[in-house]
Amino acid sequence: AQSVAQPEDQVNVAEGNPLTVKCTYSVSGNPYLFWYVQYPNRGLQFLLKYITGDNLVKGSYGFEAEFNKSQTSFHLKKPSALVSDSALYFCAVSRGGSYIPTFGRGTSLIVHP
Amino acid sequence: EAGVTQFPSHSVIEKGQTVTLRCDPISGHDNLYWYRRVMGKEIKFLLHFVKESKQDESGMPNNRFLAERTGGTYSTLKVQPAELEDSGVYFCASSQVSRGNEQFFGPGTRLTVL
């Protein structure tokens, strides 16, 4: 079985500071890893994915994530947070070849002005 | 292009009643998925259609849930009779293999069973 852990229910960061939203996963075989964001009253929006290749993946809105196989992690990062980044972030994993992901519980990111 | 749409956006019903949720995928997307998020918990997979066929319905909680996708276009998810534990946000997503199978999600339907 595959699983995702997002250890923080909420992350608070000041605007302009770097942000990290943590994610660790468990899956048999090679993982497909995803980050989605949900803004209030909106659907999930795809941010980025890791399938293969470079461990550092760049996505939408200046976000990036680093695949770390030894630590089974896929933390989401951004060098300089914006207030508009405040939203709910979901990490997800699927077994290689499958595009049906298992999601984490979500992390609420709050960026303070 | 228009995104995935879901109707209604909110539904409040009493235990024992029936509710039908609708999802309109992005035009041309063969794959359609239903997910559910119970408050504060993970988003869980319910089922996957390829065109009008159910490819994987391993996530459907029980036989009170019935999903259909007649004609391979829009899909409905019916809950009959609804129970308190069915409350949550139901998301629909669609994808197309030729576009990397990235899933595009709708805004969700928030279902509250009283």
mmCIF file of C-alpha atoms in Angstrom:
data_model
loop_
_atom_site.group_PDB
_atom_site.id
_atom_site.type_symbol
_atom_site.label_atom_id
_atom_site.label_comp_id
_atom_site.label_asym_id
_atom_site.label_seq_id
_atom_site.Cartn_x
_atom_site.Cartn_y
_atom_site.Cartn_z
ATOM 1 C CA ALA A 1 0.000 0.000 0.000
ATOM 2 C CA GLN A 2 1.127 3.540 -0.610
ATOM 3 C CA SER A 3 0.849 6.434 1.790
ATOM 4 C CA VAL A 4 1.740 10.085 2.203
ATOM 5 C CA ALA A 5 2.520 11.973 5.376
ATOM 6 C CA GLN A 6 2.287 15.720 5.671
ATOM 7 C CA PRO A 7 3.468 16.204 9.242
ATOM 8 C CA GLU A 8 2.344 19.825 9.596
ATOM 9 C CA ASP A 9 -1.314 20.770 9.625
ATOM 10 C CA GLN A 10 -0.327 24.417 9.276
ATOM 11 C CA VAL A 11 2.745 26.346 8.241
ATOM 12 C CA ASN A 12 3.095 30.029 9.012
ATOM 13 C CA VAL A 13 5.637 32.205 7.237
ATOM 14 C CA ALA A 14 6.212 35.918 6.773
ATOM 15 C CA GLU A 15 5.920 37.381 3.288
ATOM 16 C CA GLY A 16 9.281 37.467 1.576
ATOM 17 C CA ASN A 17 10.699 34.604 3.623
ATOM 18 C CA PRO A 18 11.410 31.179 2.174
ATOM 19 C CA LEU A 19 8.804 28.495 2.750
ATOM 20 C CA THR A 20 8.903 24.734 3.007
ATOM 21 C CA VAL A 21 5.943 22.370 3.160
ATOM 22 C CA LYS A 22 7.021 18.876 4.103
ATOM 23 C CA CYS A 23 5.982 15.582 2.566
ATOM 24 C CA THR A 24 7.204 12.031 3.014
ATOM 25 C CA TYR A 25 5.863 9.030 1.191
ATOM 26 C CA SER A 26 5.805 5.271 1.108
ATOM 27 C CA VAL A 27 5.277 3.287 -2.081
ATOM 28 C CA SER A 28 6.541 0.097 -3.636
ATOM 29 C CA GLY A 29 8.603 0.629 -6.733
ATOM 30 C CA ASN A 30 9.365 3.938 -8.361
ATOM 31 C CA PRO A 31 7.159 6.774 -7.176
ATOM 32 C CA TYR A 32 5.278 9.376 -9.117
ATOM 33 C CA LEU A 33 5.040 12.407 -6.830
ATOM 34 C CA PHE A 34 2.730 15.386 -7.083
ATOM 35 C CA TRP A 35 1.904 18.638 -5.363
ATOM 36 C CA TYR A 36 -1.501 20.261 -5.667
ATOM 37 C CA VAL A 37 -2.801 23.522 -4.224
ATOM 38 C CA GLN A 38 -6.366 24.399 -3.301
ATOM 39 C CA TYR A 39 -7.358 28.029 -2.981
ATOM 40 C CA PRO A 40 -10.587 28.849 -1.139
ATOM 41 C CA ASN A 41 -13.692 27.795 -3.079
ATOM 42 C CA ARG A 42 -11.562 26.459 -5.898
ATOM 43 C CA GLY A 43 -10.630 23.000 -7.098
ATOM 44 C CA LEU A 44 -7.242 21.417 -6.715
ATOM 45 C CA GLN A 45 -4.660 22.921 -9.022
ATOM 46 C CA PHE A 46 -1.641 21.002 -10.187
ATOM 47 C CA LEU A 47 1.648 22.578 -9.119
ATOM 48 C CA LEU A 48 4.338 20.129 -10.129
ATOM 49 C CA LYS A 49 5.239 16.476 -10.449
ATOM 50 C CA TYR A 50 8.235 14.191 -10.302
ATOM 51 C CA ILE A 51 8.226 11.192 -12.605
ATOM 52 C CA THR A 52 11.882 10.685 -13.423
ATOM 53 C CA GLY A 53 14.980 12.704 -14.144
ATOM 54 C CA ASP A 54 16.304 15.644 -12.147
ATOM 55 C CA ASN A 55 15.548 15.452 -8.456
ATOM 56 C CA LEU A 56 14.737 19.176 -8.354
ATOM 57 C CA VAL A 57 11.430 19.847 -10.033
ATOM 58 C CA LYS A 58 10.223 23.341 -10.864
ATOM 59 C CA GLY A 59 6.531 24.088 -11.074
ATOM 60 C CA SER A 60 3.943 26.808 -11.246
ATOM 61 C CA TYR A 61 4.003 30.115 -9.339
ATOM 62 C CA GLY A 62 7.709 29.819 -8.469
ATOM 63 C CA PHE A 63 7.364 26.626 -6.473
ATOM 64 C CA GLU A 64 9.830 23.783 -6.605
ATOM 65 C CA ALA A 65 10.210 20.429 -4.906
ATOM 66 C CA GLU A 66 13.141 18.134 -4.340
ATOM 67 C CA PHE A 67 12.827 14.376 -4.639
ATOM 68 C CA ASN A 68 15.010 12.654 -2.043
ATOM 69 C CA LYS A 69 14.905 8.918 -2.515
ATOM 70 C CA SER A 70 16.950 8.018 0.565
ATOM 71 C CA GLN A 71 14.702 10.060 2.823
ATOM 72 C CA THR A 72 11.536 9.251 0.832
ATOM 73 C CA SER A 73 10.681 12.927 0.866
ATOM 74 C CA PHE A 74 9.312 15.433 -1.626
ATOM 75 C CA HIS A 75 9.255 18.759 0.189
ATOM 76 C CA LEU A 76 7.705 21.772 -1.499
ATOM 77 C CA LYS A 77 9.712 24.989 -1.417
ATOM 78 C CA LYS A 78 9.609 28.573 -2.553
ATOM 79 C CA PRO A 79 12.411 31.098 -2.051
ATOM 80 C CA SER A 80 10.181 34.072 -1.262
ATOM 81 C CA ALA A 81 6.601 33.629 -0.054
ATOM 82 C CA LEU A 82 3.706 35.818 -1.152
ATOM 83 C CA VAL A 83 0.507 36.480 0.767
ATOM 84 C CA SER A 84 -1.327 35.104 -2.257
ATOM 85 C CA ASP A 85 0.397 31.734 -1.690
ATOM 86 C CA SER A 86 -1.844 31.196 1.339
ATOM 87 C CA ALA A 87 -3.817 28.056 0.541
ATOM 88 C CA LEU A 88 -4.136 24.348 1.265
ATOM 89 C CA TYR A 89 -1.359 22.209 -0.182
ATOM 90 C CA PHE A 90 -1.635 18.490 -0.888
ATOM 91 C CA CYS A 91 1.189 16.088 -1.586
ATOM 92 C CA ALA A 92 0.353 12.893 -3.457
ATOM 93 C CA VAL A 93 2.111 9.724 -4.575
ATOM 94 C CA SER A 94 1.306 6.960 -6.999
ATOM 95 C CA ARG A 95 3.114 3.828 -7.980
ATOM 96 C CA GLY A 96 5.115 4.222 -11.169
ATOM 97 C CA GLY A 97 2.847 3.794 -14.167
ATOM 98 C CA SER A 98 -0.295 4.686 -12.260
ATOM 99 C CA TYR A 99 -1.761 8.145 -12.296
ATOM 100 C CA ILE A 100 -4.228 7.528 -9.481
ATOM 101 C CA PRO A 101 -2.569 9.165 -6.513
ATOM 102 C CA THR A 102 -2.804 8.695 -2.784
ATOM 103 C CA PHE A 103 -3.048 12.069 -1.128
ATOM 104 C CA GLY A 104 -1.811 13.404 2.174
ATOM 105 C CA ARG A 105 -4.064 15.210 4.658
ATOM 106 C CA GLY A 106 -3.048 18.613 3.385
ATOM 107 C CA THR A 107 -1.067 21.460 4.923
ATOM 108 C CA SER A 108 -2.527 24.912 5.358
ATOM 109 C CA LEU A 109 0.017 27.544 4.402
ATOM 110 C CA ILE A 110 -0.523 30.989 5.866
ATOM 111 C CA VAL A 111 1.693 33.794 4.644
ATOM 112 C CA HIS A 112 1.564 36.871 6.858
ATOM 113 C CA PRO A 113 2.079 40.364 5.402
ATOM 114 C CA GLU B 1 -10.779 25.658 -22.593
ATOM 115 C CA ALA B 2 -13.431 25.251 -19.932
ATOM 116 C CA GLY B 3 -12.331 23.430 -16.814
ATOM 117 C CA VAL B 4 -13.962 20.602 -14.922
ATOM 118 C CA THR B 5 -17.293 21.697 -13.503
ATOM 119 C CA GLN B 6 -19.293 20.184 -10.692
ATOM 120 C CA PHE B 7 -22.870 20.684 -9.604
ATOM 121 C CA PRO B 8 -24.107 21.535 -7.066
ATOM 122 C CA SER B 9 -21.385 23.390 -5.210
ATOM 123 C CA HIS B 10 -23.082 22.672 -1.901
ATOM 124 C CA SER B 11 -25.766 20.224 -0.839
ATOM 125 C CA VAL B 12 -27.361 19.820 2.559
ATOM 126 C CA ILE B 13 -29.617 16.812 3.011
ATOM 127 C CA GLU B 14 -31.017 14.747 5.825
ATOM 128 C CA LYS B 15 -29.916 11.252 6.652
ATOM 129 C CA GLY B 16 -31.805 8.765 4.514
ATOM 130 C CA GLN B 17 -32.313 11.083 1.580
ATOM 131 C CA THR B 18 -30.824 10.710 -1.868
ATOM 132 C CA VAL B 19 -28.357 13.083 -3.487
ATOM 133 C CA THR B 20 -26.912 13.104 -6.979
ATOM 134 C CA LEU B 21 -23.697 14.910 -7.762
ATOM 135 C CA ARG B 22 -22.725 15.783 -11.297
ATOM 136 C CA CYS B 23 -19.344 16.255 -12.922
ATOM 137 C CA ASP B 24 -18.654 17.623 -16.389
ATOM 138 C CA PRO B 25 -15.090 16.847 -17.415
ATOM 139 C CA ILE B 26 -12.966 18.831 -19.811
ATOM 140 C CA SER B 27 -14.173 18.156 -23.328
ATOM 141 C CA GLY B 28 -12.262 15.318 -24.932
ATOM 142 C CA HIS B 29 -10.942 13.866 -21.685
ATOM 143 C CA ASP B 30 -11.548 10.128 -21.637
ATOM 144 C CA ASN B 31 -10.520 9.637 -18.021
ATOM 145 C CA LEU B 32 -12.787 10.771 -15.226
ATOM 146 C CA TYR B 33 -12.131 10.279 -11.528
ATOM 147 C CA TRP B 34 -14.114 10.793 -8.351
ATOM 148 C CA TYR B 35 -12.477 11.547 -5.008
ATOM 149 C CA ARG B 36 -13.763 12.442 -1.557
ATOM 150 C CA ARG B 37 -12.278 14.411 1.286
ATOM 151 C CA VAL B 38 -13.771 14.033 4.710
ATOM 152 C CA MET B 39 -13.096 17.116 6.842
ATOM 153 C CA GLY B 40 -9.435 17.397 7.784
ATOM 154 C CA LYS B 41 -8.473 14.073 6.296
ATOM 155 C CA GLU B 42 -6.905 12.781 3.131
ATOM 156 C CA ILE B 43 -8.442 13.064 -0.284
ATOM 157 C CA LYS B 44 -9.421 9.496 -1.108
ATOM 158 C CA PHE B 45 -9.905 7.940 -4.496
ATOM 159 C CA LEU B 46 -13.367 6.578 -5.204
ATOM 160 C CA LEU B 47 -13.389 5.439 -8.811
ATOM 161 C CA HIS B 48 -12.053 5.896 -12.310
ATOM 162 C CA PHE B 49 -13.891 5.864 -15.631
ATOM 163 C CA VAL B 50 -12.318 5.438 -19.014
ATOM 164 C CA LYS B 51 -14.963 6.758 -21.323
ATOM 165 C CA GLU B 52 -18.160 5.091 -20.118
ATOM 166 C CA SER B 53 -16.477 2.079 -18.517
ATOM 167 C CA LYS B 54 -15.532 1.748 -14.868
ATOM 168 C CA GLN B 55 -11.808 1.071 -14.882
ATOM 169 C CA ASP B 56 -11.329 0.969 -11.122
ATOM 170 C CA GLU B 57 -13.992 1.321 -8.447
ATOM 171 C CA SER B 58 -11.942 -0.025 -5.572
ATOM 172 C CA GLY B 59 -12.417 3.131 -3.539
ATOM 173 C CA MET B 60 -16.209 3.146 -3.481
ATOM 174 C CA PRO B 61 -17.182 2.884 0.195
ATOM 175 C CA ASN B 62 -20.243 0.674 -0.164
ATOM 176 C CA ASN B 63 -23.233 -0.098 -2.336
ATOM 177 C CA ARG B 64 -25.039 3.082 -1.323
ATOM 178 C CA PHE B 65 -22.808 4.848 -3.845
ATOM 179 C CA LEU B 66 -23.538 4.525 -7.550
ATOM 180 C CA ALA B 67 -21.516 6.235 -10.250
ATOM 181 C CA GLU B 68 -22.446 6.417 -13.894
ATOM 182 C CA ARG B 69 -20.986 7.954 -16.999
ATOM 183 C CA THR B 70 -23.445 7.346 -19.772
ATOM 184 C CA GLY B 71 -22.094 8.185 -23.201
ATOM 185 C CA GLY B 72 -18.652 8.828 -21.818
ATOM 186 C CA THR B 73 -19.275 12.504 -21.188
ATOM 187 C CA TYR B 74 -20.539 13.778 -17.837
ATOM 188 C CA SER B 75 -20.723 11.605 -14.767
ATOM 189 C CA THR B 76 -23.085 11.373 -11.832
ATOM 190 C CA LEU B 77 -22.458 10.055 -8.356
ATOM 191 C CA LYS B 78 -25.569 9.089 -6.456
ATOM 192 C CA VAL B 79 -25.683 8.443 -2.740
ATOM 193 C CA GLN B 80 -28.787 6.539 -1.638
ATOM 194 C CA PRO B 81 -29.620 6.558 1.213
ATOM 195 C CA ALA B 82 -27.188 9.113 2.592
ATOM 196 C CA GLU B 83 -25.604 8.576 5.997
ATOM 197 C CA LEU B 84 -23.913 11.076 8.312
ATOM 198 C CA GLU B 85 -20.443 9.738 7.475
ATOM 199 C CA ASP B 86 -20.968 10.560 3.799
ATOM 200 C CA SER B 87 -20.453 14.249 4.555
ATOM 201 C CA GLY B 88 -17.412 15.726 2.902
ATOM 202 C CA VAL B 89 -16.186 17.345 -0.277
ATOM 203 C CA TYR B 90 -16.508 15.298 -3.433
ATOM 204 C CA PHE B 91 -14.011 16.147 -6.137
ATOM 205 C CA CYS B 92 -14.098 15.165 -9.743
ATOM 206 C CA ALA B 93 -11.075 15.188 -12.034
ATOM 207 C CA SER B 94 -10.463 14.421 -15.678
ATOM 208 C CA SER B 95 -7.395 13.659 -17.729
ATOM 209 C CA GLN B 96 -6.274 12.736 -21.212
ATOM 210 C CA VAL B 97 -3.438 10.309 -21.851
ATOM 211 C CA SER B 98 -2.262 12.305 -24.854
ATOM 212 C CA ARG B 99 -1.688 15.271 -22.521
ATOM 213 C CA GLY B 100 0.436 13.401 -20.034
ATOM 214 C CA ASN B 101 -2.531 12.163 -18.017
ATOM 215 C CA GLU B 102 -2.330 15.161 -15.692
ATOM 216 C CA GLN B 103 -5.524 15.328 -13.683
ATOM 217 C CA PHE B 104 -7.523 18.564 -13.746
ATOM 218 C CA PHE B 105 -9.794 18.913 -10.763
ATOM 219 C CA GLY B 106 -13.164 20.541 -10.376
ATOM 220 C CA PRO B 107 -14.074 22.839 -7.476
ATOM 221 C CA GLY B 108 -15.789 20.061 -5.572
ATOM 222 C CA THR B 109 -19.256 19.557 -4.136
ATOM 223 C CA ARG B 110 -19.556 20.027 -0.395
ATOM 224 C CA LEU B 111 -22.080 17.505 0.899
ATOM 225 C CA THR B 112 -23.498 17.829 4.392
ATOM 226 C CA VAL B 113 -25.705 15.071 5.739
ATOM 227 C CA LEU B 114 -27.680 16.049 8.849
#
